[in-house]
Each structure stands twice: as C-alpha cells, then as structure tokens.
XYZ file of C-alpha atoms in Angstrom:
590
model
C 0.000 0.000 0.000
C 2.683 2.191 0.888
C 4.361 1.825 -2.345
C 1.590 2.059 -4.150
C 0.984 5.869 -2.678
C 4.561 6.508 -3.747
C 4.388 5.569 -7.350
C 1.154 7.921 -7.702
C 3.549 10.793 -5.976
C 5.787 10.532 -8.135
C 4.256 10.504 -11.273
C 2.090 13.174 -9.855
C 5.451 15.333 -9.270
C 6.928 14.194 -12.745
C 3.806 15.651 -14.838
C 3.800 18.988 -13.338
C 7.683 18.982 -13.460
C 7.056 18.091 -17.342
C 4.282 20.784 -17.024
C 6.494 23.834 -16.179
C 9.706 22.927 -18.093
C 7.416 22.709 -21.506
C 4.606 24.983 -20.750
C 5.624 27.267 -18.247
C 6.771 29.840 -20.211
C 3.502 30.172 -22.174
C 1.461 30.251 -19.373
C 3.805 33.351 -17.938
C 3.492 34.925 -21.350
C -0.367 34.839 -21.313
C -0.229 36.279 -17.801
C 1.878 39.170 -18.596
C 0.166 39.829 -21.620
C -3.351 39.819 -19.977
C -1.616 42.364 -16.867
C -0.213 44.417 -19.712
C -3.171 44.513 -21.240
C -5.225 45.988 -18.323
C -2.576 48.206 -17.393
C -2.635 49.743 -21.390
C -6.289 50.150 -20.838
C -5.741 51.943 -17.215
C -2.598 54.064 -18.413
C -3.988 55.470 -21.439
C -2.171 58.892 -22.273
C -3.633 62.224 -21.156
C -3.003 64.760 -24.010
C -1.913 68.564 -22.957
C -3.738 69.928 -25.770
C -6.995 67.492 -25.478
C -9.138 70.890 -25.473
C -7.992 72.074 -28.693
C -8.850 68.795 -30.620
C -12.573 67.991 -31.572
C -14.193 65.018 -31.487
C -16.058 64.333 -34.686
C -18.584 61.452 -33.079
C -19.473 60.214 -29.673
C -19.401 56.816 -28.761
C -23.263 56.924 -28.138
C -23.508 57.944 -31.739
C -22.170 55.356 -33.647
C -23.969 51.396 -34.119
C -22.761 48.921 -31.522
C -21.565 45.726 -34.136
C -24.946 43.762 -32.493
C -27.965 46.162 -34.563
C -30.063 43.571 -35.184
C -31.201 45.697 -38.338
C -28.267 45.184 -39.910
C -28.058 42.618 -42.117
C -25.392 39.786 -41.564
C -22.613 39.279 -44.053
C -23.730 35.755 -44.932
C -27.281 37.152 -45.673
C -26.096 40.092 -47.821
C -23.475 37.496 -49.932
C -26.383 35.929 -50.332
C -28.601 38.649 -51.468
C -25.889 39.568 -54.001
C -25.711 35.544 -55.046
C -29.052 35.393 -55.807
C -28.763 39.092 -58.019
C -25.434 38.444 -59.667
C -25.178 34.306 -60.474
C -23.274 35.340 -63.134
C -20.718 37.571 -61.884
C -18.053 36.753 -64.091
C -19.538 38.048 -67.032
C -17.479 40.283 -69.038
C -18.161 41.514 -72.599
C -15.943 38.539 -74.025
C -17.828 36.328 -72.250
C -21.331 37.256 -72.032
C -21.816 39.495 -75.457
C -22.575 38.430 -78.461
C -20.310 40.459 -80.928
C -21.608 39.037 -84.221
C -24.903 40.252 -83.707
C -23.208 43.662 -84.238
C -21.102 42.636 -87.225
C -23.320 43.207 -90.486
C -26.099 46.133 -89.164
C -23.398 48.024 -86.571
C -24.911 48.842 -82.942
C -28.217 48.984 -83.159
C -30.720 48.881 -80.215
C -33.922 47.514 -80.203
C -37.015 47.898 -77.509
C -39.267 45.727 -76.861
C -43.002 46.078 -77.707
C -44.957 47.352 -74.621
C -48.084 45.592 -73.478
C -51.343 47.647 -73.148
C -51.677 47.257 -69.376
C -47.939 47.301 -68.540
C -47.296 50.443 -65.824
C -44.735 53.018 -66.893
C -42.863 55.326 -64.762
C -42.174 58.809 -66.158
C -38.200 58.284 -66.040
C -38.630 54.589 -67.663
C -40.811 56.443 -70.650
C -37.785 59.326 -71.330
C -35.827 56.555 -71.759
C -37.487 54.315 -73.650
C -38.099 57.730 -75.757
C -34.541 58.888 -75.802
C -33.463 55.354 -77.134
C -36.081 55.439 -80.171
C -35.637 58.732 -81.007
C -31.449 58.535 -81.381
C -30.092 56.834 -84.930
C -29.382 53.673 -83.053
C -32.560 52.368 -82.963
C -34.249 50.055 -85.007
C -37.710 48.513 -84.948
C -36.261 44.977 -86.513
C -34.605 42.707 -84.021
C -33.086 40.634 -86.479
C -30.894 43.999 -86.710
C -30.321 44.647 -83.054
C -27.146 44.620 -81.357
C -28.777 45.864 -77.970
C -31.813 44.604 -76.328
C -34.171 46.954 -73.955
C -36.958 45.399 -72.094
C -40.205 47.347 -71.910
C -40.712 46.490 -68.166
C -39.604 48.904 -65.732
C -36.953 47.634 -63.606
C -35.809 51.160 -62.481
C -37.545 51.059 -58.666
C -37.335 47.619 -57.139
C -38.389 48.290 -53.820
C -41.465 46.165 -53.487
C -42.757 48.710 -50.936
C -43.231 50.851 -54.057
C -46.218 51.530 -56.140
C -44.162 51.169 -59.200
C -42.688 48.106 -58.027
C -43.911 45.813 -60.821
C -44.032 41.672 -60.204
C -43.403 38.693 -61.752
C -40.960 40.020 -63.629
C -38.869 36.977 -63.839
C -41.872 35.260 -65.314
C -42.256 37.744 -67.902
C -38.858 37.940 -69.230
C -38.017 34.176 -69.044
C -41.560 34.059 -71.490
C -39.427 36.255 -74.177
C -37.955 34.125 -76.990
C -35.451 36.900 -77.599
C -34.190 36.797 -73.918
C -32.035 34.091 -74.731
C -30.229 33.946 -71.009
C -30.263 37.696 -70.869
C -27.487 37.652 -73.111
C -27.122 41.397 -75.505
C -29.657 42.728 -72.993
C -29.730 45.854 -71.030
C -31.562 46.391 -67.789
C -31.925 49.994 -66.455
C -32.182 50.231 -62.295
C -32.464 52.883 -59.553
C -33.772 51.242 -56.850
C -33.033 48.129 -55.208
C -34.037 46.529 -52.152
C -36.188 47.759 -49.581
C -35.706 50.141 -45.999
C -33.770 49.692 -43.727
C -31.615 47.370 -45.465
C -31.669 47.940 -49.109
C -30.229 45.333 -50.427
C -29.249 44.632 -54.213
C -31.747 42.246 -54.882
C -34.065 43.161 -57.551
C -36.347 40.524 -57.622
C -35.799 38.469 -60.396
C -32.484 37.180 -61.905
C -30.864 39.298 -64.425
C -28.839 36.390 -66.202
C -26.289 37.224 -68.681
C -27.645 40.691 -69.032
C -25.765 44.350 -68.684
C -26.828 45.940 -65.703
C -26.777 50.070 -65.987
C -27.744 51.000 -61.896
C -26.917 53.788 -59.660
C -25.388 52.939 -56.308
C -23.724 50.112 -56.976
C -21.909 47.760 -54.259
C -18.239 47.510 -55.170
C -18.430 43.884 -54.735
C -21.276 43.228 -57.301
C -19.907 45.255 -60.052
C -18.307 43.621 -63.264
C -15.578 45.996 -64.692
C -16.153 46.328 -68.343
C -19.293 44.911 -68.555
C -21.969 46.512 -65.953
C -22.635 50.709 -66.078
C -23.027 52.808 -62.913
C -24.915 55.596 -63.568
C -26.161 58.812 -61.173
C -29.418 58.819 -59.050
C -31.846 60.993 -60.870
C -35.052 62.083 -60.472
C -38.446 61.755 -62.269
C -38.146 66.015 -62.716
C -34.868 65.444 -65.261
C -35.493 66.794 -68.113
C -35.591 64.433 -70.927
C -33.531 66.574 -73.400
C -32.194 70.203 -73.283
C -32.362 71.742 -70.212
C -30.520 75.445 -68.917
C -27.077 74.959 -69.573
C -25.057 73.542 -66.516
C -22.829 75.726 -63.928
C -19.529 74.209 -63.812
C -16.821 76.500 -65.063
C -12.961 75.475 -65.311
C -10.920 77.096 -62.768
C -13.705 78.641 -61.417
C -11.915 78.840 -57.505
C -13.274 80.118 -55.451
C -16.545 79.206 -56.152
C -18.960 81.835 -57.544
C -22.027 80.440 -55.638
C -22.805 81.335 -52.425
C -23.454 77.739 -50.640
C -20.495 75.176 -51.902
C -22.327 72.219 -50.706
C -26.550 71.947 -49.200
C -28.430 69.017 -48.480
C -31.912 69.158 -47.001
C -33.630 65.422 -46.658
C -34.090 62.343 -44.218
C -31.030 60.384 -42.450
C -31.723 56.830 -41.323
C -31.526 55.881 -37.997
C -30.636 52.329 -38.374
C -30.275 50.192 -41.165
C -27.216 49.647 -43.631
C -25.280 52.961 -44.168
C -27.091 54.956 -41.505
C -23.338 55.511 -38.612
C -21.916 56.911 -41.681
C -24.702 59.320 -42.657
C -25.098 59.855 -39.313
C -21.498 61.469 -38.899
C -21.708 63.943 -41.282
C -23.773 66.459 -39.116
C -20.502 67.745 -37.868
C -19.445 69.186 -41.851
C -22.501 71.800 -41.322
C -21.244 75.298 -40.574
C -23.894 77.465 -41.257
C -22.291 79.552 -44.052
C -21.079 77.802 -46.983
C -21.883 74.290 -46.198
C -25.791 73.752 -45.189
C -26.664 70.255 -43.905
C -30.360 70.117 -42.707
C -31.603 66.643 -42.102
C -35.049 65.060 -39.949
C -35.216 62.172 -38.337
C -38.736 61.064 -39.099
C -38.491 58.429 -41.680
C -40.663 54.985 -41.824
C -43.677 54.521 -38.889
C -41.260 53.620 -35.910
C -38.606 56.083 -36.075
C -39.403 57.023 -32.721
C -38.361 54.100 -31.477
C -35.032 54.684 -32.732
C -34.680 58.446 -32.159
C -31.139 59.925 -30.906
C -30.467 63.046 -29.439
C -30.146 65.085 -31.683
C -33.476 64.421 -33.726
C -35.932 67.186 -31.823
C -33.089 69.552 -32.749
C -32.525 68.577 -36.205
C -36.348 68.450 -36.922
C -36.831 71.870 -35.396
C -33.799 73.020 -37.633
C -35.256 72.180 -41.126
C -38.477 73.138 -40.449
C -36.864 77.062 -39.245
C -34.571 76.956 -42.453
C -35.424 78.834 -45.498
C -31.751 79.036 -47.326
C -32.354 80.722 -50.679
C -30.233 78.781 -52.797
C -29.916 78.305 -56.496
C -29.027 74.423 -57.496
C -28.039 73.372 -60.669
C -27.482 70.389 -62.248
C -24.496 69.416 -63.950
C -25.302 66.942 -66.806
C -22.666 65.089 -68.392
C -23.472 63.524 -71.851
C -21.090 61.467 -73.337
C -20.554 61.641 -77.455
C -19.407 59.682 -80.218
C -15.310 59.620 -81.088
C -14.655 59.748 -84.844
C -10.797 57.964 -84.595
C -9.615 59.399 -87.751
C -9.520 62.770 -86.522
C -6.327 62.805 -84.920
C -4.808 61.924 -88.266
C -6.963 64.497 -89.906
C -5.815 67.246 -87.916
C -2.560 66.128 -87.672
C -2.144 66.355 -91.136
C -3.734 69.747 -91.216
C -0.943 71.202 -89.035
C 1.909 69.812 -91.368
C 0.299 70.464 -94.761
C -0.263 73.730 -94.254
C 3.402 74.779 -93.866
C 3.026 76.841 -97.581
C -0.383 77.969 -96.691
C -3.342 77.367 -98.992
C -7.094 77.237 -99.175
C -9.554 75.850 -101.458
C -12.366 78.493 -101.840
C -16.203 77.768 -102.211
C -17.135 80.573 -104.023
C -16.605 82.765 -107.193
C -14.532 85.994 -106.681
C -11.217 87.081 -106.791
C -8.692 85.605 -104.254
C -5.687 86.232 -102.135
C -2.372 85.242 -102.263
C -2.153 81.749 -100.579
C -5.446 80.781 -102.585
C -4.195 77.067 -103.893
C -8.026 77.081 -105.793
C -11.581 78.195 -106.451
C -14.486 75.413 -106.607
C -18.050 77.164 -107.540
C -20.776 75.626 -106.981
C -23.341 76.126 -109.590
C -26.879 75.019 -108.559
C -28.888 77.408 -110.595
C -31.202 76.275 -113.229
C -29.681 78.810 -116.061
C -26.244 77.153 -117.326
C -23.017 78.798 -116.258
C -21.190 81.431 -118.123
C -18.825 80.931 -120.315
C -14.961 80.442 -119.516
C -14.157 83.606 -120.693
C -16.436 86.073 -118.982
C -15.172 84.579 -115.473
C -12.732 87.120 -113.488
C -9.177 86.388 -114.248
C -7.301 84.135 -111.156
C -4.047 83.236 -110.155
C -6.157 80.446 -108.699
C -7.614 77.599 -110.810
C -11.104 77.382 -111.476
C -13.588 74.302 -111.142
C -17.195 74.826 -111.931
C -19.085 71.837 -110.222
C -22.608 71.479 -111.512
C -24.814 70.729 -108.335
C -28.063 68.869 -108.309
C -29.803 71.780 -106.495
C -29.578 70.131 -103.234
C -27.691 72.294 -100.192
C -26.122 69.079 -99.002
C -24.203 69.313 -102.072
C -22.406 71.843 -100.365
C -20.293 69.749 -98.459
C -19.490 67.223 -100.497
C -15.645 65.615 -100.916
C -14.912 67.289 -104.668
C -11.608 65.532 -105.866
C -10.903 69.240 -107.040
C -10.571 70.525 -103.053
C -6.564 69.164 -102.546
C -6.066 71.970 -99.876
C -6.895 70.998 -96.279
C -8.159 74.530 -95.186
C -11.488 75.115 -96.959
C -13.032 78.964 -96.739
C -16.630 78.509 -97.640
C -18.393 81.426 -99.325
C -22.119 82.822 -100.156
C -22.814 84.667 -103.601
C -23.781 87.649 -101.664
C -20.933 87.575 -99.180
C -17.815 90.182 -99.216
C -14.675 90.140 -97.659
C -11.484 92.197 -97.537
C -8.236 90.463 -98.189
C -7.503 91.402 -94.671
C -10.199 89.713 -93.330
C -9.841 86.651 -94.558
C -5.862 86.432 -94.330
C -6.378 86.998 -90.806
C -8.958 84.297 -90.199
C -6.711 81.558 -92.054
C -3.973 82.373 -89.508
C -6.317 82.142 -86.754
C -7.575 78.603 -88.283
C -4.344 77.577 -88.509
C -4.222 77.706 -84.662
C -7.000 75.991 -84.529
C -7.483 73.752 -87.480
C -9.908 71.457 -85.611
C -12.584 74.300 -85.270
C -14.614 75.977 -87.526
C -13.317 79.994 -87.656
C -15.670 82.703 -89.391
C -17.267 85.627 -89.081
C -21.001 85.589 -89.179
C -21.914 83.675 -86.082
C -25.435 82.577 -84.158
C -26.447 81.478 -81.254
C -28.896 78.426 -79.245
C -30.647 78.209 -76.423
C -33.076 76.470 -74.212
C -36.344 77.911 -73.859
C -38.062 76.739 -71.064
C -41.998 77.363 -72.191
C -41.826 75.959 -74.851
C -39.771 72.888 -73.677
C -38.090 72.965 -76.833
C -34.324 74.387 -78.438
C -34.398 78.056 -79.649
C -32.388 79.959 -82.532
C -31.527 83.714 -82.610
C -29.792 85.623 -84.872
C -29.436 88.689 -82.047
C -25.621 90.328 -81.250
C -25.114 88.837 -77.729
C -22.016 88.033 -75.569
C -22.245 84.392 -76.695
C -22.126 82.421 -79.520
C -22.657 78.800 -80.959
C -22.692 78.705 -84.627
C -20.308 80.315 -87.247
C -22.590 80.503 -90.572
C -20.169 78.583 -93.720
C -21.686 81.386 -95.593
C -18.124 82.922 -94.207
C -16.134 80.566 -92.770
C -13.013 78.471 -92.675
C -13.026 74.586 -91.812
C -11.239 71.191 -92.840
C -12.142 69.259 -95.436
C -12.274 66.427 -93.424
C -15.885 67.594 -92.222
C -17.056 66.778 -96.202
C -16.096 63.473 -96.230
C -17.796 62.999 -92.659
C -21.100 65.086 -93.520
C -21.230 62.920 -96.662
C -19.871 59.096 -95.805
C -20.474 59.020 -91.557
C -24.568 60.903 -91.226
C -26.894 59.200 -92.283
C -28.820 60.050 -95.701
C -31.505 60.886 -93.643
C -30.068 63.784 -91.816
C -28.977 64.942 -95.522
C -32.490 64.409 -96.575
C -33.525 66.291 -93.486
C -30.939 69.622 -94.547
C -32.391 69.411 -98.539
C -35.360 69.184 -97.444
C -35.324 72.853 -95.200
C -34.186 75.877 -96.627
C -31.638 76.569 -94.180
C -30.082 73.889 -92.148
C -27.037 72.684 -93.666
C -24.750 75.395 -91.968
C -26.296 74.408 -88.708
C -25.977 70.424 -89.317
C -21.893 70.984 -90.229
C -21.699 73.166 -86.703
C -23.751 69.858 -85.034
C -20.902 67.834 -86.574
C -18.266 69.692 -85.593
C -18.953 70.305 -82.174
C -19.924 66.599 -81.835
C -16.840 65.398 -83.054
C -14.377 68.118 -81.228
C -16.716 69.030 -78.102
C -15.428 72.407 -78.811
C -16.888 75.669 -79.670
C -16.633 77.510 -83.220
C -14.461 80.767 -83.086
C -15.014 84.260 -84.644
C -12.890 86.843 -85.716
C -13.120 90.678 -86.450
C -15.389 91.887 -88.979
C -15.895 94.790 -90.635
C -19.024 94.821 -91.870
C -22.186 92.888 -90.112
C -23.248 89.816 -91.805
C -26.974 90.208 -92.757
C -28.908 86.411 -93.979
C -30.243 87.302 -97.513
C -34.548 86.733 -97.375
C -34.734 87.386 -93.580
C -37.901 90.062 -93.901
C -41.232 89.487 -94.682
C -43.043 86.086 -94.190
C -40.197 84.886 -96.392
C -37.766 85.735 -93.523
C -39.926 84.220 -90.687
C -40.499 81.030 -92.666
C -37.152 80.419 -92.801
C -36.305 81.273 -89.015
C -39.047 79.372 -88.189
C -37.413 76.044 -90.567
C -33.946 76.856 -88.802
C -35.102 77.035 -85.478
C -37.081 73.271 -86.386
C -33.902 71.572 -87.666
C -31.955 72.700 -84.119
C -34.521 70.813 -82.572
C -34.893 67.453 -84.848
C -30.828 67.165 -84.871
C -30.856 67.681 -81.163
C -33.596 64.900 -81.080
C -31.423 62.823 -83.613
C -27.996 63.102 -81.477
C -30.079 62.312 -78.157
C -28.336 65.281 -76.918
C -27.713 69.097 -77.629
C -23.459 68.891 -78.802
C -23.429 72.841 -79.595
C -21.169 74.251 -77.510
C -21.291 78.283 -76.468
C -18.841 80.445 -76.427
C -18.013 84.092 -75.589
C -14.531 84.031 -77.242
C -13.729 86.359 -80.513
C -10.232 86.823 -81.525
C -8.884 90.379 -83.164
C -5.470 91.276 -84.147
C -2.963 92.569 -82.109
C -3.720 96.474 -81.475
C -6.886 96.294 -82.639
C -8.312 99.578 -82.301
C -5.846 100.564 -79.993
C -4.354 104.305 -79.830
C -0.716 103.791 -81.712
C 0.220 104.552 -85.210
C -1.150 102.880 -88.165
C 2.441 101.668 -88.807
C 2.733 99.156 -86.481
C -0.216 96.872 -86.919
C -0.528 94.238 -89.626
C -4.016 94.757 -90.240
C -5.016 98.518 -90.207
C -7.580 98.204 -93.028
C -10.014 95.881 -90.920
C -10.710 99.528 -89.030
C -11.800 101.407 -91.442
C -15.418 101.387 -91.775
C-alpha cells in the first residue's frame, strides 16, 4: 500500500515537473500579456492639448456591431448571389459580338403591353433610345436589347414596383439567357436594409444601376450611372454651372443638403457622422429624423433639434445640375488634324465661291446650282487660282461634299452675296491655322433652351455668346465633307435638302460633336446680314432653322453645340498707336 501511494507521488510530481519545463513559459506569457493589457487600458495617455482637438462622433452615436437591423454578411453574400449568379460576365464572355457585325450597334425595344405600368423616367428613356439613330424597330438587326418592363424602382414597398418580372422575361424568346440585354435600375431593395436584390435574376444581361456595391460590379461589362429624379429633363435643359478654374466658387453655398437620415439600417453611422461638416455659411446640412412609422423608437439626441432646424430653415439657394453627356469619337480625326498642321506649312485654301482671291489661294471650286447654265470660260474674273465649276443637283447638301478638285486641307466657304477684304480673310486663315480642328468665321449665331416651350431656340441677335459660325463665311477642314457625306446618315442629308436653311447648322452639329469644342469668330468689318430674312419669307425660314436645331438635337439624343463668348482680333486692334505698327489697319476702317 505504501508503495503504491509513492508511485502515484511521483508521477504526480513528474507531470507537473514536465508541465512547467514545456509549458511554463507560455502560461507566464499569457499572464503578462493579460496584466499588460489591463494596465494599457488603465494608463492610457492624457493629451496637454486634449481641449484644442474635436471630437467628430461620440461613442453613443455610432452602431454597436450587435444592430439587429443590420443585415449579416452571410445574408447580404447571399442577397448579391441570388442578383449576380453570373458575376463573371465580361463583354468577351457574355456578349454576343456578331450580332453587331453586319447592321453596326443597333438597339432595339421591346413592344410594350397595353396594361404594362410606366414610370415617367422609364418612358424618357425608352423615348430617348427610339428617337437617337441607333434604334431600329427589326430585331433581327439589333445589337442591344431593352426590355419594356420597368426595372428602375425595385423596392417592393413601391407603387411602381412591378411583379413577376422573372416570369415575364423568361416568357421572351429573344431573352435568350439575358445575353445582348440591357436592364436599367435605380432602386433596389427595400428600408432599412436595401439590399441589391431586384427581384428576379438578371442572367447574362448588362446591368446600368446607380449605387452600386463595389463587390457586385463587373468591370467592363456593368454601367453605374447617377441617381436621378423623375423632374430630369428628358432633353435640353438650362445649360449647366460648372466653369474650369472657377476657384473660389462663384455660388454662395459650396455644398446643401436638405432630406431624411436613417436611424438604423445599412449605411445609416456613416450618414449619421456627417452632421458635424454643417457650418452654417457655406456648407448647409439640414436633415429630420422622421423616416418609416417607428422612427421614434429609434430616435437619438439630436433628432428634436434637427427636426426643429429644417423646419426654421429657409436658405435661398440656387441648385443646378451638372449633366454630363457622353458623345461619339470619330478615330480618324487625330490623323486628320494632324495632317492639317503639317500640310499647311506653304499655306493654302480651297475656296467655295466665285470671286477674286488672295495670295495663298491654292483654288476656287463654284458651286453652280442654278437652273440657267453657267457662263462661259471667258467672262469669269481672271485668277491666279484655278477654277472648277461643279454642276450641283440643287440640293444644299451638295455643299459639303468631298470634290476631288478641293486638294487643300483649309477650306473657306463662301455665299454669292458675301464680301470680304483680303484682310479679313488672311487673318482668319492664320487664326484657323491655330486651330485647325474648329470651324473659324465671321457671321456667327447662337442656341438656347427655352423653357416654355420645352423645346431648343435659334436667334440671330448680337449677344455676348455664340454657338454657330454661318459657312456662308467661314473656314473649316475638309475632313468635315467626307464625314457630312460618308459618316450621317442620308436621312439627316435628306432632313438639310429638305429645309431651306439647315445645312450650316448640321456641319456646326458635326463639328462640335466630333471636337466638343466651340466655333471661333474673328473681327469683322461689316455685319453679316442672312439674304430673305424680312417678310413672311424671312420668318419662314427662321421658323425652318429654329425646327432643324430641334430634330438634330432629337437625332444626337443630346444638344453637342457648344457656347462660347470668345472672338479673336489682331494685335492692337483699335488701340491708340500709329497705323504703322499693326498688320491689319484696313479691318478699321469702316
């Protein structure tokens, strides 16, 4: 018995000497870490200058990592799952490129049902997309697909929340997987939460949504667009206010927002925080509290105050949106004016008209579109210039069309009733030649947006701006005649032979598509006055001017005339020194 009681001593002593040669030290570790770890917490530094720095949120403020609003990561992966089950698609994997092989991009809507709901946004689109040159009512054609059902608020709390959708699109025969398809959303999910799930599965399809999780988004395949409201206009609109370089800013507020911040739900600590940018002065950040049925239940401490705030607050402000429109990229361009630059190293110009010339004249191309048959060679005027008499087929398009006899890049373009000094237009090809991408004349117009009648208007009034340089004066690149004749479509042509006067304002349209830059004018003698402008034959032809602004702006989708309040004289114009010393003195004289 006795030895039994010392064999279990000593291989009780052995274990716990085995104990602390192999585990002691861990075990001290773990205690000094955990008393170090308390003491951290305890000893925390006391800074001297604690009163000057501010604290940006309480502790009270922010969500405690329990909110059982909040949804769980596993539930929101799966959300997104159940969205996105094909979120590898990229354009060389989910796009059908030979559908756009033999009719180019062409997009085609589908047929709406007679009881189908329509929001207002969802309708400008839909209109926007059939009114641009891309669309096509054939879908053997179509590149694009657009569904007719709006997907743009999927929050099934809303009244333009529309169901079944997966049904209804899986019931297409041109759905095809989703594949070519495009699917327009604003909304998603539902408060507090709002999730991405819209409620049916978009397949293969390219998604075009605002707010857009970083983790759901395909580069190069979906399209994150801004939040906008039902109120934007469809096309047109005032003109936007950002300027370049415009610091400081010329608007009293630099930033105001007056709405509702969530109390709980996914998002809400950070909007939460940003009470503390509001100053007062510049930056204006009103926001109330009372959002869904139970906000009560949630309310902080600062909700009586901020409720009582926007109520009080009347800040006259004047907001503006900024729209950004994106164009189309002609890639030859660059070559174009590239080559403009170097040829024109001995200066010369191809001119439109009859009449004498100047000195770097390389030739003269006239037009002849009148019914009586041209003079004869000899009673012309006498050139330095050669002379090519093009018979036209009494269409205005014919005005810019690629003659093999125009070998010059610079083009001046000239009316039968137009005059010009030699002064004038030798200082308009040097300003061209600074700017051989732009059109440069002297006659110039102007658009705008007028807001009655919802609809783009043309004046012919002297203001400080300016948006069209009329080609009947007018330098340009002949480039711009082999894109108004082989890149628009015959209709558009059709469109300028059928008016009396548009095919000065389509070539501006094409320009300032192409460049996204304004025309430029230069000094002028004499005021340019449009032959036929009084009478009814005058307002006729305003009236047919002011019509094709408005069906090219509907054909482009967008407005791509740029304004301008630039005009460019020579050195010392009018300026009190001798005649001697500027290059240009006869551009003074009246």
């Amino acid at each position: 018995m006795q030895t039994r009681k010392k064999y279990i001593f000593l291989t009780f002593l052995a274990s716990w000497l085995l104990l602390f040669f192999f585990g002691g030290d861990q075990l001290r570790r773990f205690a000094f870490f955990s008393r170090r770890k308390v003491e951290a917490r305890r000893n925390w530094p006391h800074w001297t200058d604690r009163s000057l720095l501010k604290s940006f949120a309480d502790p009270e403020e922010l969500l405690s990592d329990g909110d059982p609003s909040l949804p769980s990561p596993r539930e929101r992966q799966a959300a997104r799952l159940s969205v996105y089950k094909n979120s590898r698609c990229r354009m060389e994997t989910c796009f059908d490129f030979s559908r756009c092989e033999k009719h180019g991009f062409k997009v085609f809507t589908y047929p709406r049902e007679r009881d189908q709901p329509l929001s207002e946004s969802y309708s400008k689109i839909l209109a926007s997309i059939e009114r641009s040159r891309y669309y096509t009512p054939s879908p053997e054609e179509a590149c694009l697909f657009i569904l007719s059902i709006d997907t743009l608020d999927r929050d099934h709390l809303s009244g333009q929340y529309v169901r079944n959708v997966d049904e209804k699109i899986r019931s297409f025969p041109l759905w095809n997987g989703g594949r070519n398809h495009l699917i327009f959303n604003l909304y998603s999910g539902t408060w507090p939460n709002y999730t991405e799930d819209l409620g049916f599965d978009i397949g293969q399809a390219i998604l075009a949504k605002a707010s857009f999780y970083t983790e759901s988004f395909r580069p190069g395949f979906d399209i994150s667009i801004p939040l906008f409201s039902k109120d934007h206009p469809q096309r047109g609109g005032e003109k936007g206010w950002l300027y370049q370089d415009s610091i400081p800013p010329k608007k009293k507020y630099l930033l105001v927002f007056k709405g509702k911040r969530y109390l709980t739900g996914i998002g809400s600590g950070t909007r939460n925080a940003l009470h503390h940018i509001h100053n007062g002065k510049d930056i204006i950040s009103l926001t109330t509290c009372k959002h869904g049925k139970d906000w009560e239940k949630h309310k902080d401490t600062r909700c009586d105050k901020d409720n009582a705030t926007v109520g009080k607050a009347r800040p006259q402000l004047s907001l503006h949106p900024v729209p950004v429109c994106s164009g189309w990229w002609v890639p030859a361009w660059r070559r174009a004016a590239r080559g403009a630059e170097e040829g024109l190293a001995g200066g010369s110009i191809t001119l439109l008209a009859p009449g004498g010339c100047f000195k770097q004249t390389g030739s003269i191309v006239v037009l002849w579109s009148c019914e009586k048959p041209p003079p004869p060679r000899g009673k012309w005027p006498q050139t330095t210039a050669p002379v090519t008499i093009v018979q036209g087929r009494g269409k205005l398009s014919d005005r810019f069309f690629p003659y093999a006899a125009i070998q010059t890049d610079a083009v001046l373009s000239l009316d039968e009733h137009t005059s010009l000094s030699t002064s004038e237009v030798d200082f308009a090809f040097v300003v061209w030649r600074s700017f051989p991408e732009r059109i440069v004349g002297f006659p110039t117009r102007s658009h705008f947006w007028d807001p009655e009648q919802r609809r783009w208007g043309y004046t012919s009034k002297w203001t400080n701006e300016l948006s069209i340089v009329l080609t009947a004066a007018a330098f340009y690149h002949r480039y711009y005649h082999t894109l108004f004749t082989e890149y628009l479509p015959a209709g558009l042509r059709e469109l300028v032979d059928g008016l009396a006067a548009c095919e000065d304002i389509l070539m501006n349209v094409l320009v300032a598509a192409v460049t996204k830059l304004p025309p430029i004018k230069v000094t002028q003698r004499k005021q340019h006055k449009d032959m036929g402008t009084a009478g009814a034959a005058g307002g006729r032809r305003f009236s047919q001017r002011q019509d094709c602004l408005n069906q090219l702006a509907d054909w482009f989708g967008y407005m791509p005339l740029v304004s301008s309040q630039l005009r460019l004289d020579p050195v010392l114009f009018k300026d009190q020194v001798s005649v001697l010393r500027k290059k240009y003195p006869r551009l003074e004289k009246p």
